[in-house]
XYZ file of C-alpha atoms in Angstrom:
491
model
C 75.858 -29.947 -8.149
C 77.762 -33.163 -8.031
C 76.194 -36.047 -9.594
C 74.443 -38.795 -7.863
C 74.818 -41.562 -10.090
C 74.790 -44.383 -8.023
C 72.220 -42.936 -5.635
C 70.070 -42.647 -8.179
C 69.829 -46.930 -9.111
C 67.244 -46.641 -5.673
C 64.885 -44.470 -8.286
C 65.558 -46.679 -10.593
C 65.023 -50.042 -8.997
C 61.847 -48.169 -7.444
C 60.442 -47.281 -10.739
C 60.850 -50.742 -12.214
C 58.635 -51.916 -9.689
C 56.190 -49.569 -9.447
C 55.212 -47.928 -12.658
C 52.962 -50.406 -14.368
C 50.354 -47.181 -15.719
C 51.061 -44.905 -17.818
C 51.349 -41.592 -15.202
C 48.601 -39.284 -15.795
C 49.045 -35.037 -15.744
C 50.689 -33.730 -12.843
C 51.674 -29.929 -12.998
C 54.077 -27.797 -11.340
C 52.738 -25.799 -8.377
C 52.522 -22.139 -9.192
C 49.181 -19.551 -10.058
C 48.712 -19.213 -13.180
C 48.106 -15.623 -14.581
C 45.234 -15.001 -16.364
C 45.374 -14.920 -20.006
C 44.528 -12.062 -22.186
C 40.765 -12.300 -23.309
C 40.331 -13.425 -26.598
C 37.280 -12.810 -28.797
C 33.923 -13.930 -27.270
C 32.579 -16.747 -28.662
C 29.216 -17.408 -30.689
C 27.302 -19.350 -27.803
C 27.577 -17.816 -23.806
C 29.872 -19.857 -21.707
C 28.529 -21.974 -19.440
C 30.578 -20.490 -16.310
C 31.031 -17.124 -15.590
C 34.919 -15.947 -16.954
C 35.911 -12.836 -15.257
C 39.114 -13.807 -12.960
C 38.856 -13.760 -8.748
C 39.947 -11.134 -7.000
C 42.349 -13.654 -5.363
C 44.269 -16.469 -7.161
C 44.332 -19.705 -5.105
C 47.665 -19.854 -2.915
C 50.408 -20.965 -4.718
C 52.480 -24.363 -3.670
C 56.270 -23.778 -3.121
C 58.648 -26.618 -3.649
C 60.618 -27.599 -1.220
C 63.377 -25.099 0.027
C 66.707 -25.801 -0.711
C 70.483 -23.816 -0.732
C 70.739 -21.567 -4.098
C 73.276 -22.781 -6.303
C 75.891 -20.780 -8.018
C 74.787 -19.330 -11.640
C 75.233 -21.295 -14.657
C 78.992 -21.220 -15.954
C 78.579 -19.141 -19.317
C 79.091 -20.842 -22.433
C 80.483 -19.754 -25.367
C 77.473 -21.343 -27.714
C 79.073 -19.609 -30.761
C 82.113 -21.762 -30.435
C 79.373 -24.567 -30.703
C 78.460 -26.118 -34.101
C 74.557 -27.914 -33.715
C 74.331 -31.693 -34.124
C 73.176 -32.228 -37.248
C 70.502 -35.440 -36.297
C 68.344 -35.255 -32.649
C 65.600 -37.301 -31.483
C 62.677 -35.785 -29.888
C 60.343 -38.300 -27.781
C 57.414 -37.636 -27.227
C 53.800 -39.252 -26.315
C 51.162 -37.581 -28.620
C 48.362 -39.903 -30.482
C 45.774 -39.703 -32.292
C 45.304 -38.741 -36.285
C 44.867 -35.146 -35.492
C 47.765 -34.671 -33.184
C 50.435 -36.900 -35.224
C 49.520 -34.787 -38.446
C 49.945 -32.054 -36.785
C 53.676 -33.436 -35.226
C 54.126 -34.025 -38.616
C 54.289 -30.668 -40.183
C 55.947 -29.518 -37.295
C 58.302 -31.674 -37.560
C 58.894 -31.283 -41.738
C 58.637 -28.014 -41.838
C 61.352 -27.461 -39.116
C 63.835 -29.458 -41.262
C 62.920 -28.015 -44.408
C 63.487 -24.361 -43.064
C 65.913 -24.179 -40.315
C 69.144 -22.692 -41.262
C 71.673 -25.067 -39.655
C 70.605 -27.557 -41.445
C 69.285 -29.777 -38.404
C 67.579 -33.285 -39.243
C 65.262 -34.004 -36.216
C 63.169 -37.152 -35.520
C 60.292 -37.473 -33.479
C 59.536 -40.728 -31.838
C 56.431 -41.730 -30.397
C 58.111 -43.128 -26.900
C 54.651 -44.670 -25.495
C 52.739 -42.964 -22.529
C 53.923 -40.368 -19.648
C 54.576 -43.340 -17.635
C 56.042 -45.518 -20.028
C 58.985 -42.309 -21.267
C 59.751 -41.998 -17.507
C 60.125 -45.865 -17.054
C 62.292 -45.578 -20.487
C 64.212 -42.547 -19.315
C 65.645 -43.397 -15.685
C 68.104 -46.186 -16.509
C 69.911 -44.127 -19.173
C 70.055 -40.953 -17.689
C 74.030 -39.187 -17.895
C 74.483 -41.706 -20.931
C 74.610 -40.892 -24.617
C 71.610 -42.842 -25.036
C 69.436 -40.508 -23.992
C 66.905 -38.843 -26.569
C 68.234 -34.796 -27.173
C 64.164 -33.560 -26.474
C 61.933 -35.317 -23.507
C 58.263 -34.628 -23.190
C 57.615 -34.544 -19.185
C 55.740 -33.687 -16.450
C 57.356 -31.580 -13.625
C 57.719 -33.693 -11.189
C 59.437 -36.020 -13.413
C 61.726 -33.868 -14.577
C 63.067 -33.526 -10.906
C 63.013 -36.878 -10.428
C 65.571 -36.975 -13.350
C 67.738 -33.995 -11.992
C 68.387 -35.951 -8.989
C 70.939 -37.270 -11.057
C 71.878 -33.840 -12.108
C 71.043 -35.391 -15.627
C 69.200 -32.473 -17.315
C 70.518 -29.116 -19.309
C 69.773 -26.128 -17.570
C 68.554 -23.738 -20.553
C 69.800 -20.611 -18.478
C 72.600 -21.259 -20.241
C 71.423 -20.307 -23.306
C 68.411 -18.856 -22.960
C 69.585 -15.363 -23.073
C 72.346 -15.686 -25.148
C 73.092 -13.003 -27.335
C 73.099 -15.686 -30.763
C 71.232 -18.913 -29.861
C 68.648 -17.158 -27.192
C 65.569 -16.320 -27.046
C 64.418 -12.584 -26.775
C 62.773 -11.012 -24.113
C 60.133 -9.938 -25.756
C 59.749 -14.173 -26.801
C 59.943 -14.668 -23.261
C 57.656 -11.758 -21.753
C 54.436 -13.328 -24.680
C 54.629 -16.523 -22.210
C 51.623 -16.761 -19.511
C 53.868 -15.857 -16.536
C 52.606 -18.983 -14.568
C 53.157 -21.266 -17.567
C 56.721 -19.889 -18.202
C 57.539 -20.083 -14.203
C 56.365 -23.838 -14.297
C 60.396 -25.168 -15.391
C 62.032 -23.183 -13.197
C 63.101 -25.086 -10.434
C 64.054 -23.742 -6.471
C 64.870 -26.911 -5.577
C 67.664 -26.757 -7.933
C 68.608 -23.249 -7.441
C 66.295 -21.820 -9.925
C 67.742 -23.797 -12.874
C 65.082 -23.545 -16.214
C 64.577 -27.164 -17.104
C 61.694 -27.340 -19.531
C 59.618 -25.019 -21.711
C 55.904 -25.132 -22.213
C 54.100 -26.187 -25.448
C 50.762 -26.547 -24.337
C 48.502 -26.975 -21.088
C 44.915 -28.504 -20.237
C 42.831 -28.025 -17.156
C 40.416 -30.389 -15.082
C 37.106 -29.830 -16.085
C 33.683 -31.473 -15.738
C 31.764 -32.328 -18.857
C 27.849 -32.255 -18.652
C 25.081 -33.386 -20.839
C 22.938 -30.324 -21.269
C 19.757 -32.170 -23.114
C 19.522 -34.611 -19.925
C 19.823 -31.893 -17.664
C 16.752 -30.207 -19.142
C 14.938 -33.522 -19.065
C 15.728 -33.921 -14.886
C 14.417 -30.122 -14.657
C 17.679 -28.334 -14.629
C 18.666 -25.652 -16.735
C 22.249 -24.983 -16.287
C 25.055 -27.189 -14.590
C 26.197 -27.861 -11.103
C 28.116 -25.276 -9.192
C 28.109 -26.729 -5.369
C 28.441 -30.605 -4.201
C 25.024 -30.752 -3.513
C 23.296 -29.936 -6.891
C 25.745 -32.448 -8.352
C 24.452 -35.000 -6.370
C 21.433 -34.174 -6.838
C 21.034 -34.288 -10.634
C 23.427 -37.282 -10.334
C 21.259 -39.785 -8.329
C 18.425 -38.228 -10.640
C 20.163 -39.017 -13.847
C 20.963 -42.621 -12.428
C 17.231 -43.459 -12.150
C 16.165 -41.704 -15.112
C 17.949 -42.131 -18.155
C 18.082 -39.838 -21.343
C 15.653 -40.217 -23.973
C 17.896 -40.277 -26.709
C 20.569 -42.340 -25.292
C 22.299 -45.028 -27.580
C 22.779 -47.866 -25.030
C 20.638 -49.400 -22.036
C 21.827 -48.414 -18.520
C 21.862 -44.799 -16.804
C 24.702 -43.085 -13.889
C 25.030 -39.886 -13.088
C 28.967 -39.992 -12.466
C 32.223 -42.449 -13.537
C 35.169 -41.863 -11.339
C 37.986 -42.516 -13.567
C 41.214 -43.869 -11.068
C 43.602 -41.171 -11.520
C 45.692 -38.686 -9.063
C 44.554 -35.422 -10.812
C 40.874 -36.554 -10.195
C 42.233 -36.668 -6.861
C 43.438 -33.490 -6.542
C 41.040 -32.156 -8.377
C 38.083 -32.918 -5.891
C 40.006 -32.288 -3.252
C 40.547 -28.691 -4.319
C 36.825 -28.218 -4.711
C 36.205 -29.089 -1.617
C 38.687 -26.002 -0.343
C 41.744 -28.705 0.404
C 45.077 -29.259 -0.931
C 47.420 -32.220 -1.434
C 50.730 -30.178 -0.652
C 51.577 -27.896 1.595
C 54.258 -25.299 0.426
C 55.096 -24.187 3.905
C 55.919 -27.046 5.529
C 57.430 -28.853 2.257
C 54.980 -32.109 3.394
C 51.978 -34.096 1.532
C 48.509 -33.403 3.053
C 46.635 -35.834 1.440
C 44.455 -35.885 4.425
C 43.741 -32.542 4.931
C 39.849 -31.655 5.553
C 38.899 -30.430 2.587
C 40.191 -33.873 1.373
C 38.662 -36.029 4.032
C 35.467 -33.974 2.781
C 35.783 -34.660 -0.464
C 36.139 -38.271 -0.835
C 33.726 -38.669 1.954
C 31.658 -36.919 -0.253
C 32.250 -39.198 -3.436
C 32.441 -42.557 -1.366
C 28.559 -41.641 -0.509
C 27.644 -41.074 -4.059
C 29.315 -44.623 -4.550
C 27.065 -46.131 -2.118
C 23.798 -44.541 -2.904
C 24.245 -45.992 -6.550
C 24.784 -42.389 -8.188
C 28.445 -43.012 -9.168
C 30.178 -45.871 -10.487
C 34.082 -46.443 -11.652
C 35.264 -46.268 -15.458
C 36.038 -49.802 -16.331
C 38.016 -49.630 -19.576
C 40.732 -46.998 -21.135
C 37.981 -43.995 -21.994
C 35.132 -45.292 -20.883
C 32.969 -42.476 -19.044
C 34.268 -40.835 -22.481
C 32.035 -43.270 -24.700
C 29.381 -43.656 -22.158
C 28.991 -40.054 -22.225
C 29.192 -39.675 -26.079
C 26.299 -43.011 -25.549
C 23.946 -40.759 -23.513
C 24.744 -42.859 -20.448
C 26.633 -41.193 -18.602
C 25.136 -37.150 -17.264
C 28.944 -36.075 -15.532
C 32.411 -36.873 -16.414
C 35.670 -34.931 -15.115
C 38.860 -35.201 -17.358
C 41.241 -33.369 -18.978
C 40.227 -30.084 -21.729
C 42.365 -31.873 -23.969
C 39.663 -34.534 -24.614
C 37.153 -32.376 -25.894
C 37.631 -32.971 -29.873
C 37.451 -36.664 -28.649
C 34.588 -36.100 -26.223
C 33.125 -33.572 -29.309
C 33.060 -37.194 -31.662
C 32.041 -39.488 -29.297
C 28.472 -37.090 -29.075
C 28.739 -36.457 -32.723
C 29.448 -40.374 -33.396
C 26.771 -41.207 -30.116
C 23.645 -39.698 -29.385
C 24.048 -36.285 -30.402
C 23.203 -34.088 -27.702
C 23.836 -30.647 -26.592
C 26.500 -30.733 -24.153
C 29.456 -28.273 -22.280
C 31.920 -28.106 -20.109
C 32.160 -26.443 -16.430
C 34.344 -26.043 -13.210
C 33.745 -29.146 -11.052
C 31.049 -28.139 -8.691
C 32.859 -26.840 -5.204
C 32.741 -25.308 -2.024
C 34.688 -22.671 -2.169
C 33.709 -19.041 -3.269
C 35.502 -19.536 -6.953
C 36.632 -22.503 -8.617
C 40.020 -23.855 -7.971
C 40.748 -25.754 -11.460
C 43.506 -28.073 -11.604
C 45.981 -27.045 -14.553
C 48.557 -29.353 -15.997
C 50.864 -30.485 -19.037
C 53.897 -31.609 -19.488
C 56.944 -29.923 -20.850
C 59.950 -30.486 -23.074
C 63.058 -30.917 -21.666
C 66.881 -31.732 -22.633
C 68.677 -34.414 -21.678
C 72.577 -33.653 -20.709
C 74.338 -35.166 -23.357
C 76.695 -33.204 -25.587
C 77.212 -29.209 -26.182
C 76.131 -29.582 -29.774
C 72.990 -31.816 -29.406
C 71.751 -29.760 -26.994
C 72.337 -27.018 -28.723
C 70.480 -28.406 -31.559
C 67.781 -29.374 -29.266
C 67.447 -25.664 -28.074
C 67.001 -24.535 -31.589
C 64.391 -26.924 -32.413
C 62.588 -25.930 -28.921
C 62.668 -22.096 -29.508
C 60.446 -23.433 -32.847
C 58.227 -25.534 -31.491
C 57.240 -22.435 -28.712
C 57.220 -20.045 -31.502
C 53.532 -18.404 -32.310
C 52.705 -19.528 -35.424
C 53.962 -23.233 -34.649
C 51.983 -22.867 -31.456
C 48.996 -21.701 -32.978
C 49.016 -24.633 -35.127
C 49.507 -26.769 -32.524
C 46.946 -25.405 -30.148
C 44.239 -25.657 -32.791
C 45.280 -29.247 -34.062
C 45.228 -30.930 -30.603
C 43.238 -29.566 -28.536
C 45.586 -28.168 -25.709
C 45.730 -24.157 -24.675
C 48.368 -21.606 -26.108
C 50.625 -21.238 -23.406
C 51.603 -17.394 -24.949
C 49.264 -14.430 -25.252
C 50.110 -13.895 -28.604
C 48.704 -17.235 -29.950
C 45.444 -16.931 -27.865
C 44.875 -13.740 -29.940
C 45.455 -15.756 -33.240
C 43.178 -18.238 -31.904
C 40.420 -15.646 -31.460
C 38.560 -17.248 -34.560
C 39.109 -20.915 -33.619
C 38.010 -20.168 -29.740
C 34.587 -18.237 -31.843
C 33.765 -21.682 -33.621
C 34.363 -23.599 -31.197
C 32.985 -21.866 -28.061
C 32.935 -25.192 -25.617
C 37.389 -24.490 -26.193
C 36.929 -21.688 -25.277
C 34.386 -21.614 -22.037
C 37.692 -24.604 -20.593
C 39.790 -21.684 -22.131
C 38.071 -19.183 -19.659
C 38.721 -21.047 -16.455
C 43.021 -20.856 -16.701
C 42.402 -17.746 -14.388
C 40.811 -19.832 -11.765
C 44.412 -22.249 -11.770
C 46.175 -24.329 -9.594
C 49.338 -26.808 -9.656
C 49.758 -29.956 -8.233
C 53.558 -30.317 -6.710
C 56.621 -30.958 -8.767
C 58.314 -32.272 -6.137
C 60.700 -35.579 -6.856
C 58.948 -38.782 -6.601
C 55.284 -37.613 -6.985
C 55.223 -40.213 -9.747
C 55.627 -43.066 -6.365
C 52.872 -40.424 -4.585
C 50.666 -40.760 -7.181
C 50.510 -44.831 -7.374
C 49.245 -44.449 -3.753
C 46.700 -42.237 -4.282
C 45.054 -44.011 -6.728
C 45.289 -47.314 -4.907
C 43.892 -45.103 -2.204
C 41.278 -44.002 -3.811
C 40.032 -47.555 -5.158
C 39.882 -48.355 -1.585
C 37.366 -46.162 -0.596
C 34.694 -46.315 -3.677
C 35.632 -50.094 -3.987
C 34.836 -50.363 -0.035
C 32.069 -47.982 1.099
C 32.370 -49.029 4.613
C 36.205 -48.157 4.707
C 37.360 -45.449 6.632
C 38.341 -42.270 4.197
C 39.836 -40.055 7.042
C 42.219 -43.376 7.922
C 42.822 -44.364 4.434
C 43.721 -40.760 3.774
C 46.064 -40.776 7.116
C 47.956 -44.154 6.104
C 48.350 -42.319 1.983
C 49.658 -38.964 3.792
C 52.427 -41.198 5.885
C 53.314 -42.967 2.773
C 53.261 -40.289 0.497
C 55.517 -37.898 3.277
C 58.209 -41.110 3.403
C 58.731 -41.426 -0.588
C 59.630 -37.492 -0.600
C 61.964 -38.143 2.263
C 63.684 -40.462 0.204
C 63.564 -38.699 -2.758
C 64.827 -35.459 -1.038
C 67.909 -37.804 0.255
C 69.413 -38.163 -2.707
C 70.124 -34.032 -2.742
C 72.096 -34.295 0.472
């Protein structure tokens, strides 16, 4: 693929302009396999967790010519940098600790004497705004943390190593047996069509949309289990914002905060038996019926006073840990934070569960980014291969997985974790849903998309008199046109 340098200045004039937030999760689309059952845990799950019959329909990318294979490289005529930089986004005392021994123990052990730094880069947003200008320069950090669709946004430029190169080599690879432990879905999520199947990331962890619920506030409203359909949410929703909880540790009471964010989107929109992207047709259908539905749906909870927006970074997060807020939807990688927020807050039994939705199973919303490597040189990203291989390995993932709160992404680990997942059962009933997955697109530009959908969908709850199926309309059109120029850049 020839390079498209100076096509590429449009994404990058774009981007300057538009990414102001930090982006938020937005996953590859492809089913994800269920996982192999781990132990069951000391308290029932709050969701059933045998897998559907049927997976929800994959998303395909958008079609395009196969390219030739990978010239083969001679990787043992290749001596590994000795210093790489790895940048990355993770926070939080748990999560850096755990970076940290990662990171030690890697150059304490490996055997070609490798010296790698992790940085912490700033947000998803703020790596991508950081990475476009010096892509194809020797700037460039040797290891990327990134979702999907930002990863093609950066191999318009045909700026990223394709690890088929090396991931079967007969020194440096990685075995099959390595490869065949990955979830199937997980390990399929960095291999790109649009780029004739080229393997541009590995996994290192994943998290799924769920809804958290206050249990002890349910039983005071008369309820003794969670929503599974749009109506019982609503329900217990504009109860809960008339009625607050006994034991709650500040005045005020709402049954739902809609945090601004596209996976929120997507992820109500997939209850409601909709989708965002349409593989078939390679278009955005942000204003298909199941999504007209849905944020028809949440625009009336907005105007009968049973929903509100978050205001501040994490706040349905510390209204819920308050005993103020019944429902939240977020990521499974906040529950140690949503776990001391109770703990810190008004102590209460609480769970998670599939956001409440019309079709026959849940359709959960699965994400995370990936780590990627930046074309640069043959020996730092040869280095950066070795240090990735480690990183994916069981026992570093197991560590991981336990320390911050994502999933395994390899069977292997989830059966190491079968203690962890028994003491901490609300892990595991989030755990339980991966079977029940589904991928937003990883199409070029989504980043641009997603801006649109969340100013789209602060128009509607700001404005409950707007019109959601013409909002939706004008976001589809909008949406459809940044792809188009994205997908320009390939021709």
């Amino acid at each position: 693929m020839k390079r498209k340098s100076f096509a590429f200045l449009a994404v990058v004039m774009i981007a300057a302009m538009v990414l102001g937030a930090c982006t938020t999760p937005t996953p590859a689309p492809a089913p994800v396999e269920p996982p192999a059952a781990p132990a069951e845990p000391t308290a029932a799950p709050a969701e059933p967790t045998a897998a559907p019959a049927e997976p929800a329909a994959p998303t395909a990318e958008p079609a395009a010519p196969v390219e030739p294979a990978p010239e083969a490289v001679d990787w043992t005529a290749v001596t590994p940098a000795k210093e790489i930089v790895f940048w990355h986004q993770h926070t939080g005392e748990a999560r850096e600790a755990a970076m940290k021994q990662i990171v030690d123990d890697f150059n304490a052990t490996n055997e070609y004497g490798i010296t790698l730094t992790a940085e912490y880069a700033g947000g998803y947003g703020d790596i991508f705004t950081k990475m476009l200008p010096i892509l194809n320069t020797a700037d460039v950090p040797d290891i990327v943390v990134g979702y999907q669709n930002q990863i093609a946004t950066y191999q318009l430029a045909d700026s990223m190593f394709d690890m088929n190169t090396v991931i079967d080599d007969p020194v440096y690879g990685m075995p099959k047996a390595d490869q065949e432990d990955f979830f199937p879905g997980f390990f399929a999520q960095d291999v790109y069509p649009l780029y004739g199947n080229q393997r541009l990331g590995l996994a290192p962890n994943r998290s799924a949309e769920v809804m958290y619920y206050n249990l002890d506030w349910l039983k005071e409203l008369g309820y003794e289990a969670p929503p599974t359909t749009p109506e019982e949410f609503k329900e217990m929703a504009c109860k809960a914002a008339s009625t607050p909880f006994s034991k709650a540790k500040a005045e005020g009471s709402i049954g739902y905060e809609l945090s601004i964010d596209t996976s929120r989107f997507a992820s109500w929109t997939y209850a409601f038996g909709g989708d965002i992207y349409d593989g078939t047709t390679n278009q955005f259908t942000t204003d298909s019926e199941g999504a007209v539905a849905a944020w028809t749906y949440l625009q009336d909870l907005f105007k009968e006073g049973c929903a509100r927006l978050v205001t501040e970074a994490y706040g349905d997060q510390t209204n819920f840990g308050n005993g103020t807020l019944l429902f939240a939807v977020g990521s499974s990688s906040g529950l140690p934070y949503y776990g001391d927020a109770v703990s810190e807050g008004a102590d209460f039994e609480w769970s998670v569960a599939p956001i409440p939705h019309t079709t026959p199973d849940p359709v959960i919303d699965v994400y995370g980014a990936s780590v990627s490597i930046p074309k640069s040189t043959p020996e730092r990203q040869l280095a950066a291969w070795i240090f990735l291989k480690y990183y994916t390995s069981p026992d570093v993932q197991a560590l991981w997985a336990s320390a911050s709160g994502y999933f395994p992404v390899r069977q292997s680990v989830a059966e190491k974790m079968a203690d962890y997942m028994a003491e901490n059962p609300t892990f595991k009933t989030a755990y339980d849903l991966l079977p029940y997955g589904y991928f937003e697109p990883a199409v070029p530009g989504y980043d641009f998309v997603r801006d649109e959908i969340e100013l789209t969908m602060a128009a509607i709850v700001d404005d409950t008199t707007a019109d959601v199926k013409g909002e939706l309309t004008a976001l589809n059109e909008k949406a459809n046109q940044i792809l188009a120029e994205q997908l320009e850049q390939l021709q």
